[in-house]
Coordinates of C-alpha atoms in Angstrom, one line a residue:
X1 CA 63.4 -33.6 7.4
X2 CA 65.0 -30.2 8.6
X3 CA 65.6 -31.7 12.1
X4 CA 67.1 -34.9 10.6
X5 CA 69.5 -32.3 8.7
X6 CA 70.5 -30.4 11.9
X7 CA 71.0 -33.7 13.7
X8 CA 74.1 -34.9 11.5
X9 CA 75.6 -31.1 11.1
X10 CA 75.8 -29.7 14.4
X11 CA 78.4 -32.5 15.0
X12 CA 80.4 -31.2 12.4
X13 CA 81.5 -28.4 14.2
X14 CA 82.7 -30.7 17.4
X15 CA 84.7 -33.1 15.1
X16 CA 86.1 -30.1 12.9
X17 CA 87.8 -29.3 16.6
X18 CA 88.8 -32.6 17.5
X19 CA 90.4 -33.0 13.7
X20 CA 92.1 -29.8 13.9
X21 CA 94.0 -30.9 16.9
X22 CA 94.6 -34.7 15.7
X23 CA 96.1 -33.3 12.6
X24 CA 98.8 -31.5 14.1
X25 CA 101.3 -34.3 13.7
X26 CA 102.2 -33.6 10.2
X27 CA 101.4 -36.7 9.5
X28 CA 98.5 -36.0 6.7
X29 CA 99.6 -36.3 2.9
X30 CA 96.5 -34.7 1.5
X31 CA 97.0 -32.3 -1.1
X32 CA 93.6 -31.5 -3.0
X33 CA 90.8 -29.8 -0.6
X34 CA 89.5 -27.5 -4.2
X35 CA 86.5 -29.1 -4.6
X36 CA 85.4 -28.6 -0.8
X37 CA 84.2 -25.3 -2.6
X38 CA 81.8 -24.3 -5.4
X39 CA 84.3 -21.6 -6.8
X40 CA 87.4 -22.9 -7.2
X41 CA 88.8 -24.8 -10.3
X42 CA 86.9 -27.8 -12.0
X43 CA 88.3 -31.3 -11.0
X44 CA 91.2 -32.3 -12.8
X45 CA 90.7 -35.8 -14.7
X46 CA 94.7 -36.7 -13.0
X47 CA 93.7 -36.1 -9.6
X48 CA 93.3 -39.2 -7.9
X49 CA 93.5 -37.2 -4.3
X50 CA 89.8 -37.7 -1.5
X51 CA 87.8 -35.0 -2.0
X52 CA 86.3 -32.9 0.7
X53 CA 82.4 -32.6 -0.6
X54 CA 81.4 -35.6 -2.3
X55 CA 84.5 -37.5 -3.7
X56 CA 85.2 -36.3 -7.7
X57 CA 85.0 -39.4 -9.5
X58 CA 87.5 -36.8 -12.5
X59 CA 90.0 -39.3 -11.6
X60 CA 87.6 -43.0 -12.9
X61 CA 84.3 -41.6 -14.0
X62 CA 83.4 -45.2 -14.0
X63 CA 82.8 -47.1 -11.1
X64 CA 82.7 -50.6 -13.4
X65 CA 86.1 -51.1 -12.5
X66 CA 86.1 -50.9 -8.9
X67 CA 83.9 -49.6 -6.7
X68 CA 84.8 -46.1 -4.8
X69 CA 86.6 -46.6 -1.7
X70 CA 86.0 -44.7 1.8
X71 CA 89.1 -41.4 1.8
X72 CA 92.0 -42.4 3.7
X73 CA 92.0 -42.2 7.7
X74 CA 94.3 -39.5 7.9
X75 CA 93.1 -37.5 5.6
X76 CA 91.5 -34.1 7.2
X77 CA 88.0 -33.8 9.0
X78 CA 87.6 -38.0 8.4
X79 CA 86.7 -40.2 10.6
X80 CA 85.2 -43.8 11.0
X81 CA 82.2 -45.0 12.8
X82 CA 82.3 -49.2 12.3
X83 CA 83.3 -49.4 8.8
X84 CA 82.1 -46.7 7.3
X85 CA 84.2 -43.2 6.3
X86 CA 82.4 -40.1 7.2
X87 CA 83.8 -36.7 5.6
X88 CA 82.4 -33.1 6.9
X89 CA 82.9 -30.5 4.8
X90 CA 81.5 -26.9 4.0
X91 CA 83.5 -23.5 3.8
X92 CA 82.3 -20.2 5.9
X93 CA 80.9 -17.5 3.4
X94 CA 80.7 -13.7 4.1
X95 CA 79.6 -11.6 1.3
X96 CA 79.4 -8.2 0.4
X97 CA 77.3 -7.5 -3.4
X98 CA 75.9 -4.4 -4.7
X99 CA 73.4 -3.9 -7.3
X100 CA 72.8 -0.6 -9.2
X101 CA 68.9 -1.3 -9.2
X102 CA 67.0 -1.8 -6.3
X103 CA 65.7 -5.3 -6.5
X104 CA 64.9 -6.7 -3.0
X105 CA 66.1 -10.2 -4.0
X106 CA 68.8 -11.0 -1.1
X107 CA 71.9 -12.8 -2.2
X108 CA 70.2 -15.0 -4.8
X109 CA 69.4 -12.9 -7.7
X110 CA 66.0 -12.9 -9.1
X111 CA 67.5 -12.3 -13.1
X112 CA 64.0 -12.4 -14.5
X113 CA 62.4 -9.2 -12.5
X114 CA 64.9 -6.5 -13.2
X115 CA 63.0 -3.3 -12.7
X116 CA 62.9 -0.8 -15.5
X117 CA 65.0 3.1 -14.9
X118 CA 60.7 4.3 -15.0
X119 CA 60.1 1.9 -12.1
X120 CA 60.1 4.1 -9.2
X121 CA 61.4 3.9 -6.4
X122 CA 63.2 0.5 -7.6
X123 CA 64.3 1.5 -10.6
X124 CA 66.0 5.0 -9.2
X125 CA 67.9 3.1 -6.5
X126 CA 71.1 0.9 -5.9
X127 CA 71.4 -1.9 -3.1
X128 CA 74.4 -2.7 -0.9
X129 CA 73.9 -5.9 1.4
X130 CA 76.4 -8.2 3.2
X131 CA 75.4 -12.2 4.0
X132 CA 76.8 -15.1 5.6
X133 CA 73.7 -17.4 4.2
X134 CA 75.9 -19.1 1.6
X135 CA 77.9 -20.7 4.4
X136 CA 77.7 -24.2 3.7
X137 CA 77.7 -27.7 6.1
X138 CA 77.9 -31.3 4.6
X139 CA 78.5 -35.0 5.7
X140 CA 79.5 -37.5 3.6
X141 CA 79.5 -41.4 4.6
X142 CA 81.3 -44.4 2.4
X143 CA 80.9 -47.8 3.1
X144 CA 81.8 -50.5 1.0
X145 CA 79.7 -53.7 2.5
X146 CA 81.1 -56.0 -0.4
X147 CA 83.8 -56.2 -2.5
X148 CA 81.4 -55.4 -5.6
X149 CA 79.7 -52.6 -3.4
X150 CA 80.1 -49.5 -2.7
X151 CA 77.5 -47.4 -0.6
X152 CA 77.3 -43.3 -0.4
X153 CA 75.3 -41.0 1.6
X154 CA 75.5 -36.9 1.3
X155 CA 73.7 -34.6 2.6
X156 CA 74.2 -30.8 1.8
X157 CA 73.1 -27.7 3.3
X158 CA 73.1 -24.0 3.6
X159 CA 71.3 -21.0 5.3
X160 CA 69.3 -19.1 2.4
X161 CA 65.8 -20.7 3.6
X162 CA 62.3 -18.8 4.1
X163 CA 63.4 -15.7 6.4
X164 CA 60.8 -14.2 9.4
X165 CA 59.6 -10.7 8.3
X166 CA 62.2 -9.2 11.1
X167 CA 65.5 -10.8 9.7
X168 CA 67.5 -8.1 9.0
X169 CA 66.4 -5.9 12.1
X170 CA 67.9 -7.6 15.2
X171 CA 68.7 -11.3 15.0
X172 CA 69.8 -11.8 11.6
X173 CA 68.6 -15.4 11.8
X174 CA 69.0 -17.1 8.1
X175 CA 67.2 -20.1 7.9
X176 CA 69.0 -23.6 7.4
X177 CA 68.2 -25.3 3.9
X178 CA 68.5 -28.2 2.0
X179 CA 70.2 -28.4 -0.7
X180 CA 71.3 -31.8 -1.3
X181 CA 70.2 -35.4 0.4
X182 CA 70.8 -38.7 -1.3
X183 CA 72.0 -42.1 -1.0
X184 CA 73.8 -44.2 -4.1
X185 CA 74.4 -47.2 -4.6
X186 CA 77.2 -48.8 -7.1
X187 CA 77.5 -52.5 -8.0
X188 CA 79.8 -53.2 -10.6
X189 CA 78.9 -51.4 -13.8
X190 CA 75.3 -50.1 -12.3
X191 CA 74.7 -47.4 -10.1
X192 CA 71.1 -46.2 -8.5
X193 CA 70.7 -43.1 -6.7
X194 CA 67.7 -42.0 -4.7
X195 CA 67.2 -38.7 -2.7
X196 CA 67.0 -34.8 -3.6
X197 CA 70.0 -34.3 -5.7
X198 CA 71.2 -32.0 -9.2
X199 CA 68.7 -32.2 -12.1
X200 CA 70.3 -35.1 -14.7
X201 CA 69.5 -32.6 -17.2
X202 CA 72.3 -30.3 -15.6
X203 CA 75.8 -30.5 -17.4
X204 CA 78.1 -32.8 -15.8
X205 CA 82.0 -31.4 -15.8
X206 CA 82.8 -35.2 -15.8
X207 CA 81.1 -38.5 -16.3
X208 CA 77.7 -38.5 -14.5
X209 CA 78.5 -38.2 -11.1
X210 CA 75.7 -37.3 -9.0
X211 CA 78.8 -35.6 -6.7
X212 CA 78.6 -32.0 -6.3
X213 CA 82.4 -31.4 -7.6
X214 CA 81.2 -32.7 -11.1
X215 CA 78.1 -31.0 -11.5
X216 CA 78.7 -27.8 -13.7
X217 CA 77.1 -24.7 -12.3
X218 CA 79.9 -22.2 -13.0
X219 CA 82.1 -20.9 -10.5
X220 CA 79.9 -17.5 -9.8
X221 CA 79.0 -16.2 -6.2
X222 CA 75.7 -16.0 -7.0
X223 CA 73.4 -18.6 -5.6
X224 CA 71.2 -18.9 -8.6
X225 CA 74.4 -19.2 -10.7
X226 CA 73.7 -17.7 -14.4
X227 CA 71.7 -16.8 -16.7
X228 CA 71.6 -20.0 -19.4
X229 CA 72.5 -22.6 -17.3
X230 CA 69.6 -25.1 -17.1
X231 CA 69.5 -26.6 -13.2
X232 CA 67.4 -27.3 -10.6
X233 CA 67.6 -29.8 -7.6
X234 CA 64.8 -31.9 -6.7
X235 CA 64.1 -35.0 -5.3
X236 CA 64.5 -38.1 -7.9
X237 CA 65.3 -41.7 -8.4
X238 CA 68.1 -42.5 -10.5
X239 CA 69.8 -45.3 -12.5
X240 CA 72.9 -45.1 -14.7
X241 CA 75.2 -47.7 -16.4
X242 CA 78.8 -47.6 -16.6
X243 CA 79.2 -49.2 -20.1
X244 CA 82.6 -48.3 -20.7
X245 CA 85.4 -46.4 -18.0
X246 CA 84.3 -43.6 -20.6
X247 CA 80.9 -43.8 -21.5
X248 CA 77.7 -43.8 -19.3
X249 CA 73.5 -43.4 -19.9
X250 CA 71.3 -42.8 -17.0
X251 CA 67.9 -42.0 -16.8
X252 CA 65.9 -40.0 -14.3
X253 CA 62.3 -39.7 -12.7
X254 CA 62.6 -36.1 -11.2
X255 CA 59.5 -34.6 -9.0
X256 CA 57.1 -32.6 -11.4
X257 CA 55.8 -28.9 -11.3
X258 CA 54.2 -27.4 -14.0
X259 CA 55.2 -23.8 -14.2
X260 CA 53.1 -20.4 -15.1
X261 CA 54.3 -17.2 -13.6
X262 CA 52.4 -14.7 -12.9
X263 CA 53.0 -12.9 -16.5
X264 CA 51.1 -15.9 -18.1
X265 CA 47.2 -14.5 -18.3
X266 CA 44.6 -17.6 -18.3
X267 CA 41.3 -17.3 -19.4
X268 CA 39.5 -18.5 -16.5
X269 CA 40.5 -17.6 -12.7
X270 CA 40.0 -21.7 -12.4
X271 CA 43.0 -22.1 -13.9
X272 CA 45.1 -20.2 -11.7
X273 CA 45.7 -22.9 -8.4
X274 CA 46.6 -25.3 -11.4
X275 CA 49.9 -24.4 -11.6
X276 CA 52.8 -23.0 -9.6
X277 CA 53.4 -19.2 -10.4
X278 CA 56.8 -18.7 -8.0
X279 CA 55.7 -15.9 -6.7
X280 CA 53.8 -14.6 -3.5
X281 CA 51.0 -12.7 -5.8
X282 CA 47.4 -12.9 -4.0
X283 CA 46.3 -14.4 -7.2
X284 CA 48.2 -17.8 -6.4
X285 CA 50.6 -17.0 -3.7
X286 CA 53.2 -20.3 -4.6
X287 CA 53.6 -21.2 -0.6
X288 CA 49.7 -22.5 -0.5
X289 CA 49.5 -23.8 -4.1
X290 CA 53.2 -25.7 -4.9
X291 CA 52.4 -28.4 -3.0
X292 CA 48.9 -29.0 -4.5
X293 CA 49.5 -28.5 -8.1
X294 CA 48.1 -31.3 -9.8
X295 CA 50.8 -32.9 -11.6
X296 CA 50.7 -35.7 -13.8
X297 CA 53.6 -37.8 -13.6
X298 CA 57.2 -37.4 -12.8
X299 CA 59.8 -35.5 -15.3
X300 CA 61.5 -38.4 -17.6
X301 CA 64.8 -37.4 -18.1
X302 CA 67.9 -39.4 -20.0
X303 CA 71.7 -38.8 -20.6
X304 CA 74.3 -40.3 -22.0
X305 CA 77.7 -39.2 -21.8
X306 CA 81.2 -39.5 -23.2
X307 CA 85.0 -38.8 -21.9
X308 CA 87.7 -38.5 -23.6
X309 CA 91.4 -37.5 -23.6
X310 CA 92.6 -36.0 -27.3
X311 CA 95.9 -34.9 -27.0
X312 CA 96.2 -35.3 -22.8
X313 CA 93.4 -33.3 -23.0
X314 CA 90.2 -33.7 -21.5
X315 CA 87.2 -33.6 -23.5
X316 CA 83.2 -34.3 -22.0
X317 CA 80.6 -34.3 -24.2
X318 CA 77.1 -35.2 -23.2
X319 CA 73.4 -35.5 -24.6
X320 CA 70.1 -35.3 -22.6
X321 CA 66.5 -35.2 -23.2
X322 CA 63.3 -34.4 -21.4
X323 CA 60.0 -35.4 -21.0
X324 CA 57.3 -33.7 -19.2
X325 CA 53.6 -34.2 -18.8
X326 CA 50.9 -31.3 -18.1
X327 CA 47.5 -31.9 -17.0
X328 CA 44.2 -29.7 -16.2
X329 CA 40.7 -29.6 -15.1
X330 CA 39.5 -27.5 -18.5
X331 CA 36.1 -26.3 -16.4
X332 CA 35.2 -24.1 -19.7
X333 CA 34.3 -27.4 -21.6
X334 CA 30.8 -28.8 -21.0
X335 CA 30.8 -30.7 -19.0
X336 CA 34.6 -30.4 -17.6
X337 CA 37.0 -32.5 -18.9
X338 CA 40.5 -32.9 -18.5
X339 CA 43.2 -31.8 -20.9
X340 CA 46.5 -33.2 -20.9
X341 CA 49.8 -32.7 -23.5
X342 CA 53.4 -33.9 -23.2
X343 CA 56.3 -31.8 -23.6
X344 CA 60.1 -31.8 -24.2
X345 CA 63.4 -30.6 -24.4
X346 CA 66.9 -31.8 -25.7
X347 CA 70.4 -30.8 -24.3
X348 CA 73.7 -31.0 -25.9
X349 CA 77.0 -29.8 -23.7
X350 CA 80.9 -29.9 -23.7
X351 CA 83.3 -29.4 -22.0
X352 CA 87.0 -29.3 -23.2
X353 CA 90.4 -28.4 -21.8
X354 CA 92.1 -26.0 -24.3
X355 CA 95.6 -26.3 -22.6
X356 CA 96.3 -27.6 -19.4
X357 CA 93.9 -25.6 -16.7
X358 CA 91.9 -23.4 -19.6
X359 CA 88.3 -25.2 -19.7
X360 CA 86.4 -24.1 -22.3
X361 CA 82.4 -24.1 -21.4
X362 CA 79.5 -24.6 -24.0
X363 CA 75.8 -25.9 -23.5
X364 CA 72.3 -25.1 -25.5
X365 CA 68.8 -26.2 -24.7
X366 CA 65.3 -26.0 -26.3
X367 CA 62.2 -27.0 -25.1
X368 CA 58.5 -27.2 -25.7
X369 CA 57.4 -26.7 -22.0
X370 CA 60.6 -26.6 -20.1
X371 CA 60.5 -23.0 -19.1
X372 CA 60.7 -24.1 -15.4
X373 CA 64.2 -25.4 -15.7
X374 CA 65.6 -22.1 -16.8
X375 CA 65.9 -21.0 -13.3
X376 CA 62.0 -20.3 -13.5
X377 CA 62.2 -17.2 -16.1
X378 CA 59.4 -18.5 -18.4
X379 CA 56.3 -20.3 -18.4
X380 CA 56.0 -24.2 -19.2
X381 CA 52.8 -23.7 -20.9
X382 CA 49.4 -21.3 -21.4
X383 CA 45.6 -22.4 -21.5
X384 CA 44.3 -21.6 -24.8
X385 CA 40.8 -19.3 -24.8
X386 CA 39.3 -22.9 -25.0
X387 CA 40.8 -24.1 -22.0
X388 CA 43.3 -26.2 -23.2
X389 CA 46.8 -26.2 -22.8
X390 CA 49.7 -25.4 -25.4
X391 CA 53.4 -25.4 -24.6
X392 CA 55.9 -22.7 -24.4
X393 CA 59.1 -22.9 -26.7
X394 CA 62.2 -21.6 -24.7
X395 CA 65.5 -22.2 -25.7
X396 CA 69.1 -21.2 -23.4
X397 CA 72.5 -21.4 -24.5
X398 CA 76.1 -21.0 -22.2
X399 CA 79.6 -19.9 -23.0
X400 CA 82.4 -19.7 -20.6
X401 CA 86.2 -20.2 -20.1
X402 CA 87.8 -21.2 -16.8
X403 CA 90.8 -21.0 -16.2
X404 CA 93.5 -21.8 -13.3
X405 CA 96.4 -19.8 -14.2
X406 CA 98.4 -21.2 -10.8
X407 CA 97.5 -23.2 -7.8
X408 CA 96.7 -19.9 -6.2
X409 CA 94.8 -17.8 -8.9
X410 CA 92.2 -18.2 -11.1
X411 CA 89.7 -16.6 -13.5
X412 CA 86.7 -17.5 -15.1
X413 CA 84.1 -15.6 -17.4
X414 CA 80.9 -16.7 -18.8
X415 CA 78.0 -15.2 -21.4
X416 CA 74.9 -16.7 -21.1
X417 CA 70.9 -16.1 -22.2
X418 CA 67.4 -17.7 -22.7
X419 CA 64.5 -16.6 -24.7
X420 CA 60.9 -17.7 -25.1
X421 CA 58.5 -17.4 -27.8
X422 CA 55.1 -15.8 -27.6
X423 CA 52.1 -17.4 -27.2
X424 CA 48.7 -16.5 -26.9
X425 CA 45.2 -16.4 -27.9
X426 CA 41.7 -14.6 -28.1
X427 CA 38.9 -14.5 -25.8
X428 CA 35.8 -13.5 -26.9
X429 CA 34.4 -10.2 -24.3
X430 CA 31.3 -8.4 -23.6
X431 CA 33.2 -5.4 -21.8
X432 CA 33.1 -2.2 -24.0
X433 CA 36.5 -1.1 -25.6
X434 CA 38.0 -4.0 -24.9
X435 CA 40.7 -5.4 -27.6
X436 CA 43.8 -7.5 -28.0
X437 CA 46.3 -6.5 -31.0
X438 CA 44.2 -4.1 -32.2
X439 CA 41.1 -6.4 -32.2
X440 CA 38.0 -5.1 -31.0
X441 CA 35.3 -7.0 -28.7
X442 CA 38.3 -9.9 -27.7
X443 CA 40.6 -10.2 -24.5
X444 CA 44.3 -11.6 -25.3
X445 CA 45.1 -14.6 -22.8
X446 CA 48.4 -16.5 -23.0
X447 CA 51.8 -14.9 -23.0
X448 CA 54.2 -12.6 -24.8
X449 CA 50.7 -10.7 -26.2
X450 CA 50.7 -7.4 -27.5
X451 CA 50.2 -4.7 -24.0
X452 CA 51.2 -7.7 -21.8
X453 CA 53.0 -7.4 -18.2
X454 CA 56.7 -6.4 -18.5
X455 CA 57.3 -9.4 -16.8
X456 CA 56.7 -11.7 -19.9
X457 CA 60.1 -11.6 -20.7
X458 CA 61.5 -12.2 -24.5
X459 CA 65.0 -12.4 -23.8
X460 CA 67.2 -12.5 -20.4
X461 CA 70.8 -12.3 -21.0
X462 CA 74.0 -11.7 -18.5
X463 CA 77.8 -11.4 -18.9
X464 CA 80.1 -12.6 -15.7
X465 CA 83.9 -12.4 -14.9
X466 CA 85.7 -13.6 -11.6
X467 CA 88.9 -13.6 -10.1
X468 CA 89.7 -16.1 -7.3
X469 CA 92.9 -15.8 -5.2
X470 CA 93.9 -17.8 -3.0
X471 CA 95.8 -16.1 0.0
X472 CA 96.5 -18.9 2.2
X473 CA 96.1 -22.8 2.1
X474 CA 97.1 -25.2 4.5
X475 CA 96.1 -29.4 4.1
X476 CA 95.6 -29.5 7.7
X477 CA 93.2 -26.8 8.1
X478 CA 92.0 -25.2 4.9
X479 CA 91.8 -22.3 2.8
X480 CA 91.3 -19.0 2.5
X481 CA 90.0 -17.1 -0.7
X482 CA 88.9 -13.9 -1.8
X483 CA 86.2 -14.0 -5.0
X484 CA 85.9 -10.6 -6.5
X485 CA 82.7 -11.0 -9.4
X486 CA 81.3 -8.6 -11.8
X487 CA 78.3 -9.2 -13.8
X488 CA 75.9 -7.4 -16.1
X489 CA 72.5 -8.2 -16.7
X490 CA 70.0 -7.2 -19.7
X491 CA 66.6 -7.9 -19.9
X492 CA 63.6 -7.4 -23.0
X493 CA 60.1 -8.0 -22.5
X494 CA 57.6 -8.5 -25.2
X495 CA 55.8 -5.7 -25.3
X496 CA 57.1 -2.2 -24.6
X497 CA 54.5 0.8 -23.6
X498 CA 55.1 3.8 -26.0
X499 CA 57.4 6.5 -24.2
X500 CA 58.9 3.2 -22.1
X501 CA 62.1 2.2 -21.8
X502 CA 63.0 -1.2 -24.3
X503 CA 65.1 -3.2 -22.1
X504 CA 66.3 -3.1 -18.1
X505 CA 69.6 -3.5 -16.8
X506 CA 71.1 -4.3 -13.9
X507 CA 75.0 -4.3 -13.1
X508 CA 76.3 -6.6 -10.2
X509 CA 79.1 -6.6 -7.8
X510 CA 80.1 -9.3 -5.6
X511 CA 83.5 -9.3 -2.9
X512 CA 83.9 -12.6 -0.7
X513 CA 85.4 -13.5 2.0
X514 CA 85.7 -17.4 2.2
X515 CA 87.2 -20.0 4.1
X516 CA 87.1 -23.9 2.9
X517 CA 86.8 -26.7 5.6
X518 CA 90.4 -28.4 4.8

């Protein structure tokens, strides 16, 4: 698959030349590149201009009208191959971030292992680091085979993959990754989508465009975004109805992984290759389990949602729900048998436009079992002391504003948190002075328990504000921005050792250096 990705990018760089030079005749009329990049402003719904990623579909969130047509041939980076519109894209990304605690995560922020000020050396030390791995590559091909028909392929890729263990010493060689690689297909009011794309449970900024410029993720530097949003990509197969040019359902089956870190405590080491614990702990390092985690069936998830315009102003609002399905050997039953529950989650999120370029941001989520799609900072589930499993309540809400106070500024600011309950059990032990909460002659097994890891967190919670100028745009060949970020990062465990500290913190600084593909 990664050699299929490399095949249709590396030409990107040899037409990016040849475009460059076509486009000198000042003939091109295009006038919107912004949603080449992840951090500029949200689509606008009046923009009816190509875009440079995957076309926003701001502009007719339906395709029941008419299908999406190919971007014009002038427009910059395009070209044709038979009938069919290819569009690179991508932007060149150079970093520099500081942290004021030492946590070893690279460029991606791992907001759910903060170290505490007692933590030494970690928690004693600051981090300074500069990356190019967000640089991004994409392709996008149109082709419209009928009149009813439209066809779209993306693929989507960047360089924060798996790293060798000498990286940062010599070569500096980032890995190439995917991030997105589907195919859709719209025939008058019905659309189906199959491929590794956005999580339908993510908010939408628009519609439910599987496009990457209508996918809400916030406008932040960091690649794991923000503490409260609820995403993941993963492969999925995907159909969605355009009732109205305003209202849309689709449902989902997304690829599976049930999820217990390594802060969830299970009463039998049998459990332990049962589930995914995203880490690289010898007790189930994730590399050699992931892919054998016995799931069940896929994750069932459906949207609906609605666009509006009160007042020239646009208003989304959507609704999505979740199902998931968890399933283990329980070997402490005689004889083993297998134990299986269903869990859940419901999503409700806007998006309005205060005034004209102000966006204001709002989404919630609670689950039972849904920890995994909080950016992995909870478990889905425990095994009871009797082997069987019970689901984790989480819940995750997002505020934010955004706002583009002139075609070359803009700020945005978001507040976001999750928190997960408790939930655990007793084990019955022969060990001497053993005892959970206070308990004698019992073991505590689940999570959140009293004397628990300081990794079972309660509450994860983080404040960000951005400023974006723009110093220099050009149709014919691109942009170039500066992002300046500041977040700060608070997180509570369940349990707190006498004498410890009750909460870690964690401030973050991030300057950019970007340049957008035009």
């Amino acid at each position: 698959m990664r050699a299929r990705i490399i095949s249709l990018i590396i030409p990107v760089f040899l037409i990016w030349n040849c475009a460059l030079a076509a486009n000198d005749d000042g003939k091109n009329t295009n006038t919107n590149a912004d949603t080449r990049t992840e951090t500029t402003s949200p689509p606008t719904p009046e923009s009816d201009q190509p875009a440079a990623g995957p076309r926003s579909s701001a502009a007719n969130p339906s395709p029941s009208a008419a299908p999406q047509q190919p971007a014009p041939q002038n427009a910059p980076l395009s070209f044709r191959i038979g009938a069919a519109q290819f569009t690179p894209g991508g932007f060149l990304d150079m970093a520099a971030y500081y942290r004021s605690e030492n946590l070893g995560s690279g460029l991606a922020t791992s907001f759910g292992a903060v170290p505490f000020n007692n933590v030494l050396p970690q928690g004693r030390l600051s981090e300074t680091h500069l990356s190019a791995q967000y640089s991004r590559l994409s392709l996008k091909v149109d082709a419209n085979p009928t009149a009813s028909t439209a066809i779209t392929g993306y693929v989507e890729a960047d360089f924060l993959g798996f790293q060798p263990p000498n990286a940062y010493i010599t070569a500096n060689s980032d890995s190439l990754r995917l991030r997105v690689y589907w195919a859709d297909v719209k025939h008058g009011k019905w659309e189906f989508l199959g491929g590794q794309e956005w999580s339908l449970l993510q908010p939408n900024r628009v519609g439910l465009s599987p496009n990457t410029a209508d996918i809400f993720y916030t406008m932040n530097e960091d690649p794991n975004f923000q503490v409260g949003l609820i995403w993941a990509r993963q492969p999925q197969f995907r159909i969605t109805y355009h009732a109205t040019k305003s209202w849309a359902i689709a449902a989902s089956l997304e690829n599976p992984q049930q999820f217990a870190p390594a802060s969830v405590v299970f009463p039998s080491p049998a459990f332990t290759s049962q589930f995914d614990n995203g880490s690289g702990s010898t007790s189930a390092a994730s590399s050699a389990t992931n892919t054998a985690v016995p799931n069940l069936a896929p994750d069932v998830v459906v949207k609906t949602a609605f666009d509006f315009r009160p007042g020239g102003h646009l208003l989304h609002i959507e609704g999505a729900g979740l199902l998931r399905f968890f399933r283990v050997l329980n070997t402490l039953a005689t004889p083993a048998a297998k134990d299986t529950i269903v869990g859940g989650a419901g999503s409700v999120n806007l998006n309005l436009e205060l005034v004209k370029n102000l966006r204001l941001i709002a989404d919630s989520f609670w689950s039972d079992g849904g920890g995994r799609y909080t950016i992995g900072l909870g478990p889905d589930v425990i095994v009871k002391p009797n082997g069987q499993l019970s689901g984790v309540h989480s819940g995750a809400g997002l505020g934010g504003l955004e706002w583009q106070t002139t075609p070359m500024l803009a700020f945005y600011g978001y507040y976001g948190g999750v928190h997960f309950e408790h939930n655990y059990g007793f084990l019955p032990s022969t060990t001497p002075g053993t005892s959970c909460a206070g308990i004698s002659g019992f073991t505590c097994v689940g999570f959140g328990f009293p004397g628990s890891d300081s990794t079972s967190n309660r509450t994860v919670q983080e404040g960000s504000f951005g400023v974006i100028p723009t110093l220099w745009s050009s149709d014919n060949y691109g942009k170039v921005q500066i992002i300046i970020q500041y977040s700060y990062l608070i997180r509570r465990p369940w349990f707190i050792a006498p004498g410890n500290p009750r909460s870690a913190h964690l401030n973050m600084a991030y300057i950019d250096f970007r340049y957008t593909l035009p």
